[in-house]
Amino acid sequence: MQPMTIREIEAAVGGRLLTPGETFPPVSAVGTDSRQVEPGSLFVPWKGEKYDGHRFIDAALEAGAAGCLCAQVPEQLLPGKFYIQVPDTRLALRALAASCRNRYDIPVIQITGSVGKTTTKEMMAAVLGAKLRVLKTQGNFNNDIGTPLTLLNLGPEHQAAVVETGMNHFGEIRYLGQMVRPTIAVISNIGDAHVEFLGSREGILKAKCEIFENLQEGGVAVLNGDDALLNTVELPFRTLRCGQSEHCNVRISDLADHGVEGITCTVTTERQTYHLTIPAPGEHMAYSASMAVAVGEELGLTEEEIVRGVASYQPSGSRMRILRLREDRLLLDDCYNANPQSVTAALEILAKTESDQKIAVLGDMGELGELTEQAHYNVGALAAMLGVDFVAAVGEKAELIAEGCMESGGTALHFDSRESALRTLTAQFTPHTAMLVKASHAMRFGEIVEELRKTYD
C-alpha cells in the first residue's frame, strides 16, 4: 500500500479522528485479522455473522497496529494509537480501497463467472505479465474483504491490475465493482454455482451482469461466446466474445487435447492469429487463454508476448494440480471447489489419462438448491459412462454420486467422512493409477491429498 496520512485516511472513509491532538506517521498497510497485523498498520475490525472484530481492537493495537477504524468506540483509547470512527467498517474499507484505486489511471480488469474465475485471472496475469507489471488478486481472495485489500496494494509501479470478484447473492458484484471501476469486464461463464441463493441460472446471469454497471466509459466487455445465456446479453460497450462458435470475434480452433500435459489451440482475432500451447489439462483452458489473448491484444501486447505469456501459465492452489508420485501414480488435485460444470471437466481429464486404473474421489457440492440431488446423481452416472474404474463418494450428499455411478454400471462406494474413506483410498491407489480428488471447499479434501502425498511421494 502506498503510504497514506491519517488525515488522508479520515477523508477517504468519511470518518472522524478521535485523537486529533496527536501526530502519527503515514500508514502503509491495512489488515482485518488481529493475529496478523503488521507493525504500523491500520486495523479494520470486521463484523461477521458469528463474530465482531471490534472485540479484538486492543489486541491488534497491542500487537503493533498504529491505529484502527471503528464503528463501536472502545471504552478506553490506548495511548499512542489513533482511532477513526466510521458508521460501518465494511463500507469504510471499500471507500479506502476506492480512494487507492482512483489514484492510478491504469487498465483494471475485473473478472467474474460461475466457473474458472481464478484460472482466468491467473491466465490473464500470466499473459499481461509478459510485458507489464501486474497486480493480481492473490489466490481466490475475491470477496468484500479480499477485493479491497487487493486494491490497497496498488502502487505506482503497477501498469495493470487483474481483480477477481466472487459472489453468491445479488448486489455483491455491484458492491465490489464500485471500488474496482474496471476498464475491462470479463465473465468466464454462467453455471449452476450459487443457484441456491440466486434461484436459477437466469438469476445467476443477472447477478454476474452487475459487473457492467461500473465498467468505465469506453470500456470493453469480454464474454464466453459459447455460453448460451451470455449470448443473450446485449451491451452498450464494445464486446469481445471468445469461443469456438462462428459468431465469436475471438475464435478458438484447432483444439488438441494432450492429456495431463495440456492442450494446444489456435486463437484468431480481427487482428492476428495466435498458436498457443497451454501447459494445463482440459479443453476448457482454451476459454481462459482466448480471453487473455483478447485482453492482451487490447493492451498492446505483441504476438510473441501473448504466446509466451500463455505458455507460462501456472495453476493457483488446488486447481487441477498434477502431482506425479512414485510408481507412476498420478494424483489430480482439483479439490479447491466443485460444481457440476467443474466436476464434469475434471472427470473428462481423468478419463483421458493413460493410467491403468482411474479413480474419482468425489464429495458434496454446495449451494445447488433444488438441483442438489439430480446434480450429484448425474456426476456419478457420468463417471461410470466415462469409464472411471472406481468412484469413492464422500459426504452426505455424495451418497447420490455413488448411486448414480452404480445404476449406470460403474463401481462405487459411499463413505460418511474423509477419515473413513482414507484407508480404502490408500489401498486402491496402486501403481499406474490416476486418482482425481474433487469436492466443494467445505469438504476439506486437501487433507486427503496431503495424506496420499505423504504415503506415496
PDB file of C-alpha atoms in Angstrom, residues 102-395:
ATOM      1  CA  ASN A 102      -8.643   6.143  -8.088  1.00  0.00           C
ATOM      2  CA  ARG A 103      -5.053   7.303  -7.706  1.00  0.00           C
ATOM      3  CA  TYR A 104      -3.964   5.282 -10.734  1.00  0.00           C
ATOM      4  CA  ASP A 105      -5.001   5.645 -14.351  1.00  0.00           C
ATOM      5  CA  ILE A 106      -4.191   2.110 -15.456  1.00  0.00           C
ATOM      6  CA  PRO A 107      -6.133  -0.724 -17.104  1.00  0.00           C
ATOM      7  CA  VAL A 108      -8.096  -2.644 -14.471  1.00  0.00           C
ATOM      8  CA  ILE A 109      -9.597  -5.967 -15.495  1.00  0.00           C
ATOM      9  CA  GLN A 110     -12.443  -7.265 -13.318  1.00  0.00           C
ATOM     10  CA  ILE A 111     -13.291 -10.955 -13.678  1.00  0.00           C
ATOM     11  CA  THR A 112     -16.341 -12.894 -12.539  1.00  0.00           C
ATOM     12  CA  GLY A 113     -18.116 -16.091 -13.580  1.00  0.00           C
ATOM     13  CA  SER A 114     -19.539 -19.315 -12.209  1.00  0.00           C
ATOM     14  CA  VAL A 115     -16.538 -21.490 -13.033  1.00  0.00           C
ATOM     15  CA  GLY A 116     -12.936 -20.649 -13.833  1.00  0.00           C
ATOM     16  CA  LYS A 117     -12.630 -17.168 -12.325  1.00  0.00           C
ATOM     17  CA  THR A 118      -9.301 -17.885 -10.675  1.00  0.00           C
ATOM     18  CA  THR A 119      -7.976 -19.795 -13.678  1.00  0.00           C
ATOM     19  CA  THR A 120      -8.904 -16.919 -15.981  1.00  0.00           C
ATOM     20  CA  LYS A 121      -7.347 -14.415 -13.581  1.00  0.00           C
ATOM     21  CA  GLU A 122      -4.103 -16.384 -13.417  1.00  0.00           C
ATOM     22  CA  MET A 123      -4.009 -16.805 -17.199  1.00  0.00           C
ATOM     23  CA  MET A 124      -4.726 -13.096 -17.695  1.00  0.00           C
ATOM     24  CA  ALA A 125      -1.986 -12.107 -15.270  1.00  0.00           C
ATOM     25  CA  ALA A 126       0.479 -14.508 -16.924  1.00  0.00           C
ATOM     26  CA  VAL A 127      -0.159 -13.006 -20.351  1.00  0.00           C
ATOM     27  CA  LEU A 128      -0.091  -9.369 -19.270  1.00  0.00           C
ATOM     28  CA  GLY A 129       2.954 -10.101 -17.129  1.00  0.00           C
ATOM     29  CA  ALA A 130       4.940 -10.864 -20.286  1.00  0.00           C
ATOM     30  CA  LYS A 131       5.124  -7.084 -20.808  1.00  0.00           C
ATOM     31  CA  LEU A 132       3.550  -5.224 -17.890  1.00  0.00           C
ATOM     32  CA  ARG A 133       3.954  -5.073 -14.120  1.00  0.00           C
ATOM     33  CA  VAL A 134       0.662  -6.548 -12.964  1.00  0.00           C
ATOM     34  CA  LEU A 135      -1.165  -6.531  -9.639  1.00  0.00           C
ATOM     35  CA  LYS A 136      -3.444  -9.543  -9.297  1.00  0.00           C
ATOM     36  CA  THR A 137      -5.797 -10.988  -6.715  1.00  0.00           C
ATOM     37  CA  GLN A 138      -3.910 -13.483  -4.596  1.00  0.00           C
ATOM     38  CA  GLY A 139      -5.429 -16.973  -4.635  1.00  0.00           C
ATOM     39  CA  ASN A 140      -9.195 -16.592  -4.682  1.00  0.00           C
ATOM     40  CA  PHE A 141      -9.206 -13.643  -2.259  1.00  0.00           C
ATOM     41  CA  ASN A 142     -12.185 -12.284  -4.150  1.00  0.00           C
ATOM     42  CA  ASN A 143     -14.816 -11.200  -1.613  1.00  0.00           C
ATOM     43  CA  ASP A 144     -15.684  -7.976   0.226  1.00  0.00           C
ATOM     44  CA  ILE A 145     -12.509  -8.302   2.307  1.00  0.00           C
ATOM     45  CA  GLY A 146     -10.141  -9.668  -0.311  1.00  0.00           C
ATOM     46  CA  THR A 147     -11.073  -7.262  -3.087  1.00  0.00           C
ATOM     47  CA  PRO A 148     -10.402  -4.032  -1.147  1.00  0.00           C
ATOM     48  CA  LEU A 149      -7.192  -5.462   0.307  1.00  0.00           C
ATOM     49  CA  THR A 150      -6.079  -6.287  -3.240  1.00  0.00           C
ATOM     50  CA  LEU A 151      -6.764  -2.738  -4.425  1.00  0.00           C
ATOM     51  CA  LEU A 152      -4.942  -1.280  -1.436  1.00  0.00           C
ATOM     52  CA  ASN A 153      -1.797  -2.971  -2.770  1.00  0.00           C
ATOM     53  CA  LEU A 154      -1.865  -0.844  -5.916  1.00  0.00           C
ATOM     54  CA  GLY A 155       1.257   1.249  -6.317  1.00  0.00           C
ATOM     55  CA  PRO A 156       2.939   3.479  -8.898  1.00  0.00           C
ATOM     56  CA  GLU A 157       4.943   0.500 -10.109  1.00  0.00           C
ATOM     57  CA  HIS A 158       1.851  -1.274 -11.439  1.00  0.00           C
ATOM     58  CA  GLN A 159       0.872  -0.931 -15.097  1.00  0.00           C
ATOM     59  CA  ALA A 160      -2.273  -3.062 -14.936  1.00  0.00           C
ATOM     60  CA  ALA A 161      -4.438  -4.855 -12.379  1.00  0.00           C
ATOM     61  CA  VAL A 162      -6.367  -8.127 -12.689  1.00  0.00           C
ATOM     62  CA  VAL A 163      -9.036  -8.362  -9.999  1.00  0.00           C
ATOM     63  CA  GLU A 164     -11.157 -11.477  -9.423  1.00  0.00           C
ATOM     64  CA  THR A 165     -14.576 -10.890  -7.848  1.00  0.00           C
ATOM     65  CA  GLY A 166     -16.848 -13.616  -6.495  1.00  0.00           C
ATOM     66  CA  MET A 167     -20.422 -13.629  -5.257  1.00  0.00           C
ATOM     67  CA  ASN A 168     -23.297 -15.793  -4.103  1.00  0.00           C
ATOM     68  CA  HIS A 169     -26.008 -13.165  -3.664  1.00  0.00           C
ATOM     69  CA  PHE A 170     -27.461 -10.327  -5.698  1.00  0.00           C
ATOM     70  CA  GLY A 171     -25.721  -6.998  -5.252  1.00  0.00           C
ATOM     71  CA  GLU A 172     -22.274  -8.350  -4.394  1.00  0.00           C
ATOM     72  CA  ILE A 173     -20.675  -7.854  -7.816  1.00  0.00           C
ATOM     73  CA  ARG A 174     -22.155  -4.335  -7.914  1.00  0.00           C
ATOM     74  CA  TYR A 175     -20.699  -3.630  -4.469  1.00  0.00           C
ATOM     75  CA  LEU A 176     -17.238  -4.834  -5.466  1.00  0.00           C
ATOM     76  CA  GLY A 177     -17.371  -3.093  -8.837  1.00  0.00           C
ATOM     77  CA  GLN A 178     -17.933   0.265  -7.178  1.00  0.00           C
ATOM     78  CA  MET A 179     -14.364   0.139  -5.875  1.00  0.00           C
ATOM     79  CA  VAL A 180     -12.783  -1.788  -8.766  1.00  0.00           C
ATOM     80  CA  ARG A 181     -14.193   0.510 -11.503  1.00  0.00           C
ATOM     81  CA  PRO A 182     -12.978  -1.775 -14.302  1.00  0.00           C
ATOM     82  CA  THR A 183     -11.830  -0.682 -17.720  1.00  0.00           C
ATOM     83  CA  ILE A 184     -12.338  -4.265 -18.965  1.00  0.00           C
ATOM     84  CA  ALA A 185     -15.067  -6.566 -17.591  1.00  0.00           C
ATOM     85  CA  VAL A 186     -14.784 -10.342 -18.061  1.00  0.00           C
ATOM     86  CA  ILE A 187     -17.387 -13.070 -17.444  1.00  0.00           C
ATOM     87  CA  SER A 188     -15.977 -16.584 -17.792  1.00  0.00           C
ATOM     88  CA  ASN A 189     -19.371 -18.377 -17.972  1.00  0.00           C
ATOM     89  CA  ILE A 190     -22.755 -18.876 -16.323  1.00  0.00           C
ATOM     90  CA  GLY A 191     -23.153 -22.159 -14.440  1.00  0.00           C
ATOM     91  CA  ASP A 192     -25.098 -23.588 -11.530  1.00  0.00           C
ATOM     92  CA  ALA A 193     -22.832 -22.423  -8.705  1.00  0.00           C
ATOM     93  CA  HIS A 194     -24.818 -20.495  -6.045  1.00  0.00           C
ATOM     94  CA  VAL A 195     -28.183 -21.272  -7.672  1.00  0.00           C
ATOM     95  CA  GLU A 196     -29.433 -21.983  -4.129  1.00  0.00           C
ATOM     96  CA  PHE A 197     -29.287 -18.240  -3.401  1.00  0.00           C
ATOM     97  CA  LEU A 198     -29.993 -16.850  -6.868  1.00  0.00           C
ATOM     98  CA  GLY A 199     -32.933 -19.038  -7.850  1.00  0.00           C
ATOM     99  CA  SER A 200     -31.989 -20.025 -11.387  1.00  0.00           C
ATOM    100  CA  ARG A 201     -29.257 -19.724 -13.978  1.00  0.00           C
ATOM    101  CA  GLU A 202     -31.085 -16.655 -15.267  1.00  0.00           C
ATOM    102  CA  GLY A 203     -30.732 -15.225 -11.764  1.00  0.00           C
ATOM    103  CA  ILE A 204     -27.023 -16.030 -11.837  1.00  0.00           C
ATOM    104  CA  LEU A 205     -26.716 -14.248 -15.183  1.00  0.00           C
ATOM    105  CA  LYS A 206     -28.426 -11.170 -13.775  1.00  0.00           C
ATOM    106  CA  ALA A 207     -26.127 -11.139 -10.739  1.00  0.00           C
ATOM    107  CA  LYS A 208     -22.979 -11.580 -12.841  1.00  0.00           C
ATOM    108  CA  CYS A 209     -24.029  -8.804 -15.219  1.00  0.00           C
ATOM    109  CA  GLU A 210     -23.843  -6.326 -12.346  1.00  0.00           C
ATOM    110  CA  ILE A 211     -20.184  -6.148 -13.382  1.00  0.00           C
ATOM    111  CA  PHE A 212     -21.156  -3.846 -16.265  1.00  0.00           C
ATOM    112  CA  GLU A 213     -22.757  -1.243 -14.014  1.00  0.00           C
ATOM    113  CA  ASN A 214     -19.315   0.067 -13.057  1.00  0.00           C
ATOM    114  CA  LEU A 215     -17.493  -0.550 -16.336  1.00  0.00           C
ATOM    115  CA  GLN A 216     -15.937   2.771 -17.268  1.00  0.00           C
ATOM    116  CA  GLU A 217     -16.942   4.729 -20.340  1.00  0.00           C
ATOM    117  CA  GLY A 218     -15.140   3.367 -23.373  1.00  0.00           C
ATOM    118  CA  GLY A 219     -14.624   0.056 -21.589  1.00  0.00           C
ATOM    119  CA  VAL A 220     -14.613  -3.400 -23.132  1.00  0.00           C
ATOM    120  CA  ALA A 221     -16.655  -6.479 -22.229  1.00  0.00           C
ATOM    121  CA  VAL A 222     -15.055  -9.917 -22.717  1.00  0.00           C
ATOM    122  CA  LEU A 223     -17.502 -12.836 -22.635  1.00  0.00           C
ATOM    123  CA  ASN A 224     -17.584 -16.572 -23.198  1.00  0.00           C
ATOM    124  CA  GLY A 225     -19.096 -16.691 -26.669  1.00  0.00           C
ATOM    125  CA  ASP A 226     -20.138 -20.342 -26.361  1.00  0.00           C
ATOM    126  CA  ASP A 227     -22.285 -19.702 -23.297  1.00  0.00           C
ATOM    127  CA  ALA A 228     -25.952 -19.668 -24.306  1.00  0.00           C
ATOM    128  CA  LEU A 229     -27.053 -17.309 -21.549  1.00  0.00           C
ATOM    129  CA  LEU A 230     -24.211 -14.851 -22.089  1.00  0.00           C
ATOM    130  CA  ASN A 231     -25.125 -14.762 -25.757  1.00  0.00           C
ATOM    131  CA  THR A 232     -28.451 -13.196 -24.783  1.00  0.00           C
ATOM    132  CA  VAL A 233     -26.638 -10.186 -23.295  1.00  0.00           C
ATOM    133  CA  GLU A 234     -26.564  -7.005 -25.364  1.00  0.00           C
ATOM    134  CA  LEU A 235     -24.314  -4.265 -24.013  1.00  0.00           C
ATOM    135  CA  PRO A 236     -23.604  -0.595 -24.786  1.00  0.00           C
ATOM    136  CA  PHE A 237     -19.903  -1.475 -24.738  1.00  0.00           C
ATOM    137  CA  ARG A 238     -17.592  -2.973 -27.314  1.00  0.00           C
ATOM    138  CA  THR A 239     -17.947  -6.699 -26.721  1.00  0.00           C
ATOM    139  CA  LEU A 240     -15.457  -9.459 -27.484  1.00  0.00           C
ATOM    140  CA  ARG A 241     -16.953 -12.949 -27.491  1.00  0.00           C
ATOM    141  CA  CYS A 242     -14.415 -15.747 -27.090  1.00  0.00           C
ATOM    142  CA  GLY A 243     -15.185 -19.298 -28.148  1.00  0.00           C
ATOM    143  CA  GLN A 244     -15.472 -21.878 -30.890  1.00  0.00           C
ATOM    144  CA  SER A 245     -18.810 -20.682 -32.317  1.00  0.00           C
ATOM    145  CA  GLU A 246     -18.860 -18.964 -35.699  1.00  0.00           C
ATOM    146  CA  HIS A 247     -20.210 -15.697 -34.283  1.00  0.00           C
ATOM    147  CA  CYS A 248     -17.226 -15.273 -31.906  1.00  0.00           C
ATOM    148  CA  ASN A 249     -14.859 -12.442 -32.806  1.00  0.00           C
ATOM    149  CA  VAL A 250     -12.102 -14.143 -30.787  1.00  0.00           C
ATOM    150  CA  ARG A 251     -12.264 -17.614 -32.312  1.00  0.00           C
ATOM    151  CA  ILE A 252     -10.827 -20.840 -30.911  1.00  0.00           C
ATOM    152  CA  SER A 253      -9.916 -23.532 -33.460  1.00  0.00           C
ATOM    153  CA  ASP A 254      -7.547 -26.484 -33.964  1.00  0.00           C
ATOM    154  CA  LEU A 255      -8.097 -27.544 -30.356  1.00  0.00           C
ATOM    155  CA  ALA A 256      -5.988 -30.577 -29.469  1.00  0.00           C
ATOM    156  CA  ASP A 257      -6.037 -32.350 -26.110  1.00  0.00           C
ATOM    157  CA  HIS A 258      -2.679 -33.737 -24.926  1.00  0.00           C
ATOM    158  CA  GLY A 259      -3.972 -35.220 -21.693  1.00  0.00           C
ATOM    159  CA  VAL A 260      -2.359 -34.109 -18.460  1.00  0.00           C
ATOM    160  CA  GLU A 261       0.388 -32.391 -20.471  1.00  0.00           C
ATOM    161  CA  GLY A 262      -2.074 -29.702 -21.561  1.00  0.00           C
ATOM    162  CA  ILE A 263      -3.678 -28.553 -24.791  1.00  0.00           C
ATOM    163  CA  THR A 264      -2.817 -26.660 -27.948  1.00  0.00           C
ATOM    164  CA  CYS A 265      -5.126 -24.450 -29.961  1.00  0.00           C
ATOM    165  CA  THR A 266      -5.303 -21.547 -32.353  1.00  0.00           C
ATOM    166  CA  VAL A 267      -6.977 -18.270 -31.405  1.00  0.00           C
ATOM    167  CA  THR A 268      -7.877 -15.870 -34.190  1.00  0.00           C
ATOM    168  CA  THR A 269      -8.883 -12.260 -33.619  1.00  0.00           C
ATOM    169  CA  GLU A 270      -9.698  -9.500 -36.067  1.00  0.00           C
ATOM    170  CA  ARG A 271      -6.009  -8.508 -35.996  1.00  0.00           C
ATOM    171  CA  GLN A 272      -3.905 -11.636 -35.549  1.00  0.00           C
ATOM    172  CA  THR A 273      -3.662 -15.419 -35.297  1.00  0.00           C
ATOM    173  CA  TYR A 274      -2.087 -16.991 -32.232  1.00  0.00           C
ATOM    174  CA  HIS A 275      -0.859 -20.586 -31.986  1.00  0.00           C
ATOM    175  CA  LEU A 276      -0.992 -21.416 -28.289  1.00  0.00           C
ATOM    176  CA  THR A 277       0.469 -24.101 -26.059  1.00  0.00           C
ATOM    177  CA  ILE A 278      -1.350 -24.227 -22.717  1.00  0.00           C
ATOM    178  CA  PRO A 279       0.507 -26.231 -20.027  1.00  0.00           C
ATOM    179  CA  ALA A 280      -2.626 -27.308 -18.141  1.00  0.00           C
ATOM    180  CA  PRO A 281      -5.086 -30.126 -18.880  1.00  0.00           C
ATOM    181  CA  GLY A 282      -8.655 -29.717 -20.063  1.00  0.00           C
ATOM    182  CA  GLU A 283     -10.135 -28.272 -23.219  1.00  0.00           C
ATOM    183  CA  HIS A 284     -11.903 -25.653 -21.097  1.00  0.00           C
ATOM    184  CA  MET A 285      -8.494 -23.992 -20.633  1.00  0.00           C
ATOM    185  CA  ALA A 286      -8.823 -22.663 -24.184  1.00  0.00           C
ATOM    186  CA  TYR A 287     -11.509 -20.237 -22.978  1.00  0.00           C
ATOM    187  CA  SER A 288      -9.296 -18.674 -20.316  1.00  0.00           C
ATOM    188  CA  ALA A 289      -6.486 -18.446 -22.863  1.00  0.00           C
ATOM    189  CA  SER A 290      -8.667 -16.853 -25.540  1.00  0.00           C
ATOM    190  CA  MET A 291      -9.923 -14.246 -23.081  1.00  0.00           C
ATOM    191  CA  ALA A 292      -6.334 -13.488 -22.085  1.00  0.00           C
ATOM    192  CA  VAL A 293      -5.457 -13.133 -25.758  1.00  0.00           C
ATOM    193  CA  ALA A 294      -8.299 -10.654 -26.223  1.00  0.00           C
ATOM    194  CA  VAL A 295      -7.239  -8.544 -23.243  1.00  0.00           C
ATOM    195  CA  GLY A 296      -3.544  -8.756 -24.092  1.00  0.00           C
ATOM    196  CA  GLU A 297      -4.246  -7.535 -27.597  1.00  0.00           C
ATOM    197  CA  GLU A 298      -6.373  -4.688 -26.204  1.00  0.00           C
ATOM    198  CA  LEU A 299      -3.446  -3.573 -24.065  1.00  0.00           C
ATOM    199  CA  GLY A 300      -0.945  -3.606 -26.894  1.00  0.00           C
ATOM    200  CA  LEU A 301       0.990  -6.803 -26.328  1.00  0.00           C
ATOM    201  CA  THR A 302       2.763  -8.382 -29.289  1.00  0.00           C
ATOM    202  CA  GLU A 303       2.045 -11.841 -30.666  1.00  0.00           C
ATOM    203  CA  GLU A 304       5.269 -13.150 -29.132  1.00  0.00           C
ATOM    204  CA  GLU A 305       4.425 -11.718 -25.708  1.00  0.00           C
ATOM    205  CA  ILE A 306       0.923 -13.195 -25.721  1.00  0.00           C
ATOM    206  CA  VAL A 307       2.062 -16.645 -26.837  1.00  0.00           C
ATOM    207  CA  ARG A 308       4.876 -16.636 -24.261  1.00  0.00           C
ATOM    208  CA  GLY A 309       2.524 -15.464 -21.545  1.00  0.00           C
ATOM    209  CA  VAL A 310       0.022 -18.266 -22.188  1.00  0.00           C
ATOM    210  CA  ALA A 311       2.835 -20.836 -22.130  1.00  0.00           C
ATOM    211  CA  SER A 312       3.985 -19.538 -18.727  1.00  0.00           C
ATOM    212  CA  TYR A 313       0.606 -20.137 -17.028  1.00  0.00           C
ATOM    213  CA  GLN A 314       0.678 -21.964 -13.705  1.00  0.00           C
ATOM    214  CA  PRO A 315      -2.424 -23.116 -11.791  1.00  0.00           C
ATOM    215  CA  SER A 316      -3.278 -21.485  -8.482  1.00  0.00           C
ATOM    216  CA  GLY A 317      -3.688 -23.713  -5.434  1.00  0.00           C
ATOM    217  CA  SER A 318      -5.588 -26.979  -5.765  1.00  0.00           C
ATOM    218  CA  ARG A 319      -6.970 -26.314  -9.220  1.00  0.00           C
ATOM    219  CA  MET A 320      -6.119 -29.339 -11.337  1.00  0.00           C
ATOM    220  CA  ARG A 321      -2.655 -29.541  -9.826  1.00  0.00           C
ATOM    221  CA  ILE A 322      -0.869 -32.558 -11.293  1.00  0.00           C
ATOM    222  CA  LEU A 323       1.129 -34.495  -8.696  1.00  0.00           C
ATOM    223  CA  ARG A 324       3.336 -37.294 -10.012  1.00  0.00           C
ATOM    224  CA  LEU A 325       4.057 -39.774  -7.243  1.00  0.00           C
ATOM    225  CA  ARG A 326       6.197 -42.885  -7.068  1.00  0.00           C
ATOM    226  CA  GLU A 327       5.500 -45.961  -9.183  1.00  0.00           C
ATOM    227  CA  ASP A 328       3.668 -43.939 -11.809  1.00  0.00           C
ATOM    228  CA  ARG A 329       0.851 -42.791  -9.541  1.00  0.00           C
ATOM    229  CA  LEU A 330      -0.894 -39.663 -10.811  1.00  0.00           C
ATOM    230  CA  LEU A 331      -2.809 -37.516  -8.314  1.00  0.00           C
ATOM    231  CA  LEU A 332      -5.138 -34.891  -9.809  1.00  0.00           C
ATOM    232  CA  ASP A 333      -5.572 -32.365  -7.025  1.00  0.00           C
ATOM    233  CA  ASP A 334      -8.648 -30.355  -8.006  1.00  0.00           C
ATOM    234  CA  CYS A 335     -10.130 -30.118  -4.547  1.00  0.00           C
ATOM    235  CA  TYR A 336     -10.381 -26.364  -4.132  1.00  0.00           C
ATOM    236  CA  ASN A 337     -14.066 -26.305  -5.073  1.00  0.00           C
ATOM    237  CA  ALA A 338     -16.717 -28.129  -7.076  1.00  0.00           C
ATOM    238  CA  ASN A 339     -19.913 -27.618  -9.027  1.00  0.00           C
ATOM    239  CA  PRO A 340     -21.478 -29.709 -11.792  1.00  0.00           C
ATOM    240  CA  GLN A 341     -19.590 -27.975 -14.603  1.00  0.00           C
ATOM    241  CA  SER A 342     -16.165 -28.179 -12.972  1.00  0.00           C
ATOM    242  CA  VAL A 343     -16.664 -31.804 -11.891  1.00  0.00           C
ATOM    243  CA  THR A 344     -17.629 -32.719 -15.448  1.00  0.00           C
ATOM    244  CA  ALA A 345     -14.449 -31.101 -16.790  1.00  0.00           C
ATOM    245  CA  ALA A 346     -12.307 -32.838 -14.165  1.00  0.00           C
ATOM    246  CA  LEU A 347     -13.823 -36.271 -14.869  1.00  0.00           C
ATOM    247  CA  GLU A 348     -13.148 -35.825 -18.574  1.00  0.00           C
ATOM    248  CA  ILE A 349      -9.493 -35.087 -17.810  1.00  0.00           C
ATOM    249  CA  LEU A 350      -9.274 -38.182 -15.593  1.00  0.00           C
ATOM    250  CA  ALA A 351     -10.869 -40.325 -18.294  1.00  0.00           C
ATOM    251  CA  LYS A 352      -8.270 -39.222 -20.848  1.00  0.00           C
ATOM    252  CA  THR A 353      -5.265 -40.229 -18.746  1.00  0.00           C
ATOM    253  CA  GLU A 354      -3.319 -43.259 -19.897  1.00  0.00           C
ATOM    254  CA  SER A 355      -3.147 -44.830 -16.453  1.00  0.00           C
ATOM    255  CA  ASP A 356      -4.065 -48.488 -15.942  1.00  0.00           C
ATOM    256  CA  GLN A 357      -6.693 -47.618 -13.307  1.00  0.00           C
ATOM    257  CA  LYS A 358      -8.757 -44.433 -12.912  1.00  0.00           C
ATOM    258  CA  ILE A 359     -10.299 -43.482  -9.587  1.00  0.00           C
ATOM    259  CA  ALA A 360     -12.504 -40.497  -8.777  1.00  0.00           C
ATOM    260  CA  VAL A 361     -12.801 -39.292  -5.187  1.00  0.00           C
ATOM    261  CA  LEU A 362     -15.863 -37.059  -5.257  1.00  0.00           C
ATOM    262  CA  GLY A 363     -17.607 -35.225  -2.440  1.00  0.00           C
ATOM    263  CA  ASP A 364     -20.513 -32.952  -1.698  1.00  0.00           C
ATOM    264  CA  MET A 365     -21.176 -29.945  -3.910  1.00  0.00           C
ATOM    265  CA  GLY A 366     -22.705 -26.975  -2.111  1.00  0.00           C
ATOM    266  CA  GLU A 367     -25.164 -24.178  -2.880  1.00  0.00           C
ATOM    267  CA  LEU A 368     -27.057 -26.022  -5.634  1.00  0.00           C
ATOM    268  CA  GLY A 369     -30.529 -25.627  -4.148  1.00  0.00           C
ATOM    269  CA  GLU A 370     -33.174 -27.732  -5.850  1.00  0.00           C
ATOM    270  CA  LEU A 371     -30.565 -29.061  -8.290  1.00  0.00           C
ATOM    271  CA  THR A 372     -28.658 -30.787  -5.472  1.00  0.00           C
ATOM    272  CA  GLU A 373     -29.998 -34.329  -5.771  1.00  0.00           C
ATOM    273  CA  GLN A 374     -30.007 -34.538  -9.557  1.00  0.00           C
ATOM    274  CA  ALA A 375     -26.592 -32.899  -9.891  1.00  0.00           C
ATOM    275  CA  HIS A 376     -24.928 -35.364  -7.551  1.00  0.00           C
ATOM    276  CA  TYR A 377     -26.601 -38.360  -9.195  1.00  0.00           C
ATOM    277  CA  ASN A 378     -25.580 -37.076 -12.639  1.00  0.00           C
ATOM    278  CA  VAL A 379     -21.874 -36.710 -11.904  1.00  0.00           C
ATOM    279  CA  GLY A 380     -21.827 -40.273 -10.570  1.00  0.00           C
ATOM    280  CA  ALA A 381     -23.528 -41.507 -13.719  1.00  0.00           C
ATOM    281  CA  LEU A 382     -21.075 -39.525 -15.840  1.00  0.00           C
ATOM    282  CA  ALA A 383     -18.101 -41.096 -14.075  1.00  0.00           C
ATOM    283  CA  ALA A 384     -19.418 -44.555 -14.969  1.00  0.00           C
ATOM    284  CA  MET A 385     -20.114 -43.575 -18.580  1.00  0.00           C
ATOM    285  CA  LEU A 386     -16.588 -42.161 -18.948  1.00  0.00           C
ATOM    286  CA  GLY A 387     -15.120 -45.479 -17.843  1.00  0.00           C
ATOM    287  CA  VAL A 388     -13.823 -44.445 -14.423  1.00  0.00           C
ATOM    288  CA  ASP A 389     -12.913 -47.709 -12.680  1.00  0.00           C
ATOM    289  CA  PHE A 390     -13.885 -46.769  -9.148  1.00  0.00           C
ATOM    290  CA  VAL A 391     -15.711 -43.850  -7.505  1.00  0.00           C
ATOM    291  CA  ALA A 392     -15.282 -43.053  -3.827  1.00  0.00           C
ATOM    292  CA  ALA A 393     -18.199 -40.815  -2.882  1.00  0.00           C
ATOM    293  CA  VAL A 394     -17.602 -38.969   0.390  1.00  0.00           C
ATOM    294  CA  GLY A 395     -20.214 -36.996   2.321  1.00  0.00           C
TER     295      GLY A 395
END
